[in-house]
Short mmCIF file of C-alpha atoms in Angstrom, two decimals:
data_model
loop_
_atom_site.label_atom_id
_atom_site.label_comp_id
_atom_site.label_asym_id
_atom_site.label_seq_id
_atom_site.Cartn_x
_atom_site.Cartn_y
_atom_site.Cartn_z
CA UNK A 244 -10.68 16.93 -42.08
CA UNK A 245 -11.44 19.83 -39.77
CA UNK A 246 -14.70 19.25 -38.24
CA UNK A 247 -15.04 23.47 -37.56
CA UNK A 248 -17.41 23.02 -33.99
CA UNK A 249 -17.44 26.52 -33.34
CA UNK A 250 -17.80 27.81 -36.48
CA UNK A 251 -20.98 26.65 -37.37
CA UNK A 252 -22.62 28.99 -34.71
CA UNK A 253 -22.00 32.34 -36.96
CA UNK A 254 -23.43 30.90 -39.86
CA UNK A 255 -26.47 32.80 -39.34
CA UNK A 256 -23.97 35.82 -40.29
CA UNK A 257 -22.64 34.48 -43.55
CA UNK A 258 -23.97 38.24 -45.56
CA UNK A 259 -21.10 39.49 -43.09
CA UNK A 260 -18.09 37.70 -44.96
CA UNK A 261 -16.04 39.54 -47.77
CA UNK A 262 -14.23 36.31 -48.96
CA UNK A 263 -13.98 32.67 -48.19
CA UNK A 264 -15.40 31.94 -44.92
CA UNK A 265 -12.95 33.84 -42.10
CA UNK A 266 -14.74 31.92 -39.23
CA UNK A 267 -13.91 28.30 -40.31
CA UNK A 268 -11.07 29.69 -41.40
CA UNK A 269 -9.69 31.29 -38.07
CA UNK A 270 -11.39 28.30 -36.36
CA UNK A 271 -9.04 26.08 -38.04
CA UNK A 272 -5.80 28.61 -37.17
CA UNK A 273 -6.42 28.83 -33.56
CA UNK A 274 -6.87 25.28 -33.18
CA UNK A 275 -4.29 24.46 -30.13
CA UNK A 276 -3.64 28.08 -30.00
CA UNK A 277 -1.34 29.23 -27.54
CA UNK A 278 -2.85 32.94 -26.63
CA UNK A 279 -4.85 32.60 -23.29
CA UNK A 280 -8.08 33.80 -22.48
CA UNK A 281 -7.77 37.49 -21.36
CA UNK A 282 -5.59 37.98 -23.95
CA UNK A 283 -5.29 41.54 -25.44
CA UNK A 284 -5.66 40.46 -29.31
CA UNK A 285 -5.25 42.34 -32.39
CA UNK A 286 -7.90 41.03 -34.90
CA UNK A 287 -5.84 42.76 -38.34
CA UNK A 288 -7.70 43.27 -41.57
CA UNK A 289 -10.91 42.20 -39.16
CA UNK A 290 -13.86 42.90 -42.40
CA UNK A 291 -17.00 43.49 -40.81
CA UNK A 292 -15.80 42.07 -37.65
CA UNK A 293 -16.88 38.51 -37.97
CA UNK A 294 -13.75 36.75 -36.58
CA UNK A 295 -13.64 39.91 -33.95
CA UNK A 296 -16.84 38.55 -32.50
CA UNK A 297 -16.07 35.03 -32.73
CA UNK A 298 -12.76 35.40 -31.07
CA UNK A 299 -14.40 37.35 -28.53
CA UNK A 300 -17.00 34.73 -27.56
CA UNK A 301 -15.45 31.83 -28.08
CA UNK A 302 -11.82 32.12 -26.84
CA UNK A 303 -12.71 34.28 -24.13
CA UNK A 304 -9.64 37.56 -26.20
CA UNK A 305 -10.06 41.34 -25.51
CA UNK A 306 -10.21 41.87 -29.38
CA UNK A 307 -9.21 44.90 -31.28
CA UNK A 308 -10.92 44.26 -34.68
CA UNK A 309 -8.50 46.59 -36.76
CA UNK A 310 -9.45 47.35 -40.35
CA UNK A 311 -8.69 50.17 -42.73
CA UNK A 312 -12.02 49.96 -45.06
CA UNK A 313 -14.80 49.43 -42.40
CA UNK A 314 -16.78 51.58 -40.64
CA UNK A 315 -15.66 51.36 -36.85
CA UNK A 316 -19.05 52.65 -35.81
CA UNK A 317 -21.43 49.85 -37.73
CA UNK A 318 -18.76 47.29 -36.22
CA UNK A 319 -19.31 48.75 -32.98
CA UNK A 320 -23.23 48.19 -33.69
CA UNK A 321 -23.07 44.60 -34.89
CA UNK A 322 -20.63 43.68 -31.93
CA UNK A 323 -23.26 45.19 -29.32
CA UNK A 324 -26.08 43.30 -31.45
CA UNK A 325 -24.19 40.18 -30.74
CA UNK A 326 -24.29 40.82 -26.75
CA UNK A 327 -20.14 42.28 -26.29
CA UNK A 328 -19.00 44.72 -24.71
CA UNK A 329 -16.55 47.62 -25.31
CA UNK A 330 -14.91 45.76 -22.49
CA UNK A 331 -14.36 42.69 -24.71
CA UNK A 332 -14.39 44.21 -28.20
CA UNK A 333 -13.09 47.54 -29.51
CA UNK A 334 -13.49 48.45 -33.09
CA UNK A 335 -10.70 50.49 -34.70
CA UNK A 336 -9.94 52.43 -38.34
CA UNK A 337 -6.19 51.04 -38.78
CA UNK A 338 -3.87 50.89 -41.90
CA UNK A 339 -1.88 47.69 -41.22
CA UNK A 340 0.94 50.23 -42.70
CA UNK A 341 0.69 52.35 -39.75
CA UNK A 342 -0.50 50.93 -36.94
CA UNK A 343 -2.53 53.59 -34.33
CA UNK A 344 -1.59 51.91 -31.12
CA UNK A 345 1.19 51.80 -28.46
CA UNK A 346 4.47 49.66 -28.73
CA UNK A 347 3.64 45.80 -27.27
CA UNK A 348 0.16 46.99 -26.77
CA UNK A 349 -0.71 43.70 -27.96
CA UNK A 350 0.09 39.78 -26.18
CA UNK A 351 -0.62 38.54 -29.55
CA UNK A 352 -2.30 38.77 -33.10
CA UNK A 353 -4.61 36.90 -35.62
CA UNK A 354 -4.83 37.80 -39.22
CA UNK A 355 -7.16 35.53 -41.69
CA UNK A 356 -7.23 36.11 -45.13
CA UNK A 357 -5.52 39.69 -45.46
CA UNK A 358 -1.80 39.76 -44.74
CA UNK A 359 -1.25 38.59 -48.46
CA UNK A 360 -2.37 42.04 -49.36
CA UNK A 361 0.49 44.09 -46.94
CA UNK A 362 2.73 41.21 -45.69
CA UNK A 363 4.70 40.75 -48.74
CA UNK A 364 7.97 43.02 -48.24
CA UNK A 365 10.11 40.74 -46.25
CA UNK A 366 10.82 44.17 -44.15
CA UNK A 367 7.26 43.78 -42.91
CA UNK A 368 7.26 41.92 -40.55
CA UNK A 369 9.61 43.22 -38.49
CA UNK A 370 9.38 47.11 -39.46
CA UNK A 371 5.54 47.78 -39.29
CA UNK A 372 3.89 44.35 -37.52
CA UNK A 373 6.24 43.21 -33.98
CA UNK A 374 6.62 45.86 -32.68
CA UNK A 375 3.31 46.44 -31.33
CA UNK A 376 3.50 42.45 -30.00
CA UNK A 377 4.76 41.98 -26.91
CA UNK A 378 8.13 39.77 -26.36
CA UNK A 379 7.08 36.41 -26.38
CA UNK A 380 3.54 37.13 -28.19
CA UNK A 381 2.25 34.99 -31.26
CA UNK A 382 1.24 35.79 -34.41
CA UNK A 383 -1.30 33.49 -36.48
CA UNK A 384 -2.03 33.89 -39.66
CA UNK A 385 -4.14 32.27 -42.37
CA UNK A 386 -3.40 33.35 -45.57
CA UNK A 387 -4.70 32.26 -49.08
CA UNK A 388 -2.14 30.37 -51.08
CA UNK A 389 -1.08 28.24 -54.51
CA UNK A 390 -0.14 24.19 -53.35
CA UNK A 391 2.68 25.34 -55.84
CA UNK A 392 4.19 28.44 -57.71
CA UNK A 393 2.52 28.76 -61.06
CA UNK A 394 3.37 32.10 -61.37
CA UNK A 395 5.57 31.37 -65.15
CA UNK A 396 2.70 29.58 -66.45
CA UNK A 397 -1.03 30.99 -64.86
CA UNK A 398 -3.86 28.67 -65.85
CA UNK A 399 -6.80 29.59 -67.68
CA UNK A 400 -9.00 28.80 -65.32
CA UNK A 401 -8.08 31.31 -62.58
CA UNK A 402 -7.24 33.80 -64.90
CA UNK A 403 -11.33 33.76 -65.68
CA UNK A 404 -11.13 35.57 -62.72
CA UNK A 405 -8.13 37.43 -61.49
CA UNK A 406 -5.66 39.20 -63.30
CA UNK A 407 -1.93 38.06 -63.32
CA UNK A 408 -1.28 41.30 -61.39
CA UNK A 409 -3.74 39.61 -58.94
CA UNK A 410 -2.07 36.26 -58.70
CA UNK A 411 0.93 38.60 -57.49
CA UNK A 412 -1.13 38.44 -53.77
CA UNK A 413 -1.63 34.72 -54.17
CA UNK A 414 1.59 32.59 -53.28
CA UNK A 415 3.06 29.40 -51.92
CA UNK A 416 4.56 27.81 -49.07
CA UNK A 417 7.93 28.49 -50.82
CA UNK A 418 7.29 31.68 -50.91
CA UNK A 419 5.91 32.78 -47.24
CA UNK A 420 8.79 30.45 -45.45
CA UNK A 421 11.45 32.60 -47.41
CA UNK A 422 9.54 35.63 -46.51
CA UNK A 423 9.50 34.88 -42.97
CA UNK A 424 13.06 33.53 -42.55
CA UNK A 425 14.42 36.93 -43.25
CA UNK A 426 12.92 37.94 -40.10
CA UNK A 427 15.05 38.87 -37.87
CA UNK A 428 12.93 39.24 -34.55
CA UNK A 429 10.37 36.54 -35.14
CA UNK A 430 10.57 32.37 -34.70
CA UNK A 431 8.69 30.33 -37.33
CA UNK A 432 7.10 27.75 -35.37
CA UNK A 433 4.42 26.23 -37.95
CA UNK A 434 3.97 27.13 -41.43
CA UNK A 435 1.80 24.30 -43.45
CA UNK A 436 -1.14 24.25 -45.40
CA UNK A 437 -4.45 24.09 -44.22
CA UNK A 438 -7.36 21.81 -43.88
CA UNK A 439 -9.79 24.57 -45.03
CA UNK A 440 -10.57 24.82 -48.74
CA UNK A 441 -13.62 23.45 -50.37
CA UNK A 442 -15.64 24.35 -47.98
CA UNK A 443 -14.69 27.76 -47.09
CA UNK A 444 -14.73 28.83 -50.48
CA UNK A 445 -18.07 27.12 -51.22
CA UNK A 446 -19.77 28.95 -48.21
CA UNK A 447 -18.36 32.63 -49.95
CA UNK A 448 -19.47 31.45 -53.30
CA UNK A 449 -23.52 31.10 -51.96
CA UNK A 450 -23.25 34.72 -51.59
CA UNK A 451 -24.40 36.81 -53.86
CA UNK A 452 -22.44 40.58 -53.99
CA UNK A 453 -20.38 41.04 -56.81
CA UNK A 454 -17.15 39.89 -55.54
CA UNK A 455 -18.38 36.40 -55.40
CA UNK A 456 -20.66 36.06 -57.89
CA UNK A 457 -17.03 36.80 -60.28
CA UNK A 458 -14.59 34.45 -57.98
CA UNK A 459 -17.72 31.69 -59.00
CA UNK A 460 -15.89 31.99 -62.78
CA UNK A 461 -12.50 30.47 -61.96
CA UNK A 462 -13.81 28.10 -59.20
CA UNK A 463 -16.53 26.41 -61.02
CA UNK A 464 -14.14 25.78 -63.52
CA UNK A 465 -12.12 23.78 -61.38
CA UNK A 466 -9.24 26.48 -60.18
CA UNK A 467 -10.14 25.44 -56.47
CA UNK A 468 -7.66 22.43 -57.48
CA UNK A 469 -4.17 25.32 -57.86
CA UNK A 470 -5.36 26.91 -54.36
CA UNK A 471 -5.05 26.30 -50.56
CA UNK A 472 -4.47 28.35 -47.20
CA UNK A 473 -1.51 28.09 -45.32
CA UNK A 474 -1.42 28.40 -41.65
CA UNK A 475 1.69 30.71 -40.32
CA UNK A 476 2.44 30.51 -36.49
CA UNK A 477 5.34 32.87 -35.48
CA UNK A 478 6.40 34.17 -31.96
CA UNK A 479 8.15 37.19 -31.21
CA UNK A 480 11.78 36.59 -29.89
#
């Protein structure tokens, strides 16, 4: 199992997260990564800016921590709290839709845990998403998944949670590898399930805001067993 060395730094920070725990999470993405430090890096659907910072300190990025529902000015405060620069870390008010920044501004970009919400149109990818990577650049992504499609037949016990129409964002390996192979200017060069599971959804259920406290109904009664995350590695062509 992954032993997540870096991780366990930030969890001081844990009242940051807004679902299972990003850090472990994009610890467990980026292992063998191949963006260098220096990088320009797009941090998409970044949340409070969590994995921002910890890409920022710990792989050495210049991090744009892009979300559409957080406030770009309390990011900017937590990120100078934690000792960064706007010379290492810029937060920015982006709809993953319509991205606010030059073509191949970016060598590469992370997304944990959010490109199940926007990523699902096989025209994507290749539309809204590459080009603003630069030729060559990587895209990692870690995105919550089924081990298999139950889609025909939901059981009870993650429906104590989510709606059907919820399940929609939740999908398997199946299912992302035929979304990506329609791509026509990205390689697949990884997709597989991850490592992280029980214990990134254990550290979001300790929390107590609302979302958690009603994701604690299906995984307590044992849905945890229908889910993974899946690691995607692509590179622009």
């Amino acid at each position: 199992m992954f032993e997540y060395e870096k991780s366990r730094k930030y969890d001081r920070l844990m009242d940051k997260i807004m679902g299972p725990n990003p850090v472990k999470l994009c610890e467990e993405l980026l292992d063998g990564a191949k963006i260098k430090p220096g990088d320009t890096v797009c941090d998409l659907g970044s949340g409070q800016g969590l994995t921002s910072v910890f890409m920022a300190k710990e792989y050495g990025y210049k991090v744009y921590a892009a979300d559409l529902w957080s406030d770009p000015e309390e990011n900017k405060k937590f990120f100078e709290s934690e000792g960064l620069t706007p010379s290492e870390i810029i937060p920015v008010k982006a709809d993953a839709e319509n991205m606010p920044f030059e073509k191949e501004f970016f060598d590469s970009l992370v997304c944990t845990d959010s490109y199940n919400y926007f990523g699902r149109d096989p025209e994507y990818l290749d539309a809204k998403l590459l080009p603003y990577i630069k030729k060559g650049g990587y895209i990692y992504l870690a995105i919550t998944g089924m081990k298999e499609d139950l889609h025909a037949n939901l059981p009870a016990e993650l429906l104590l949670s989510w709606t059907p129409e919820q399940m929609d964002y939740i999908q398997d390996i199946g299912y992302w590898t035929g979304i990506f192979e329609q791509s026509k200017g990205a390689e697949i060069l990884e997709i597989r399930e991850m490592d992280s599971n029980e214990e990134v959804w254990a550290d979001w259920l300790k929390q107590e805001n609302e979302y958690a406290v009603g994701d604690r109904k299906a995984m307590e009664a044992g849905g945890g067993k229908y889910m993974n995350f899946i690691k995607v590695v692509l590179k622009k062509k």
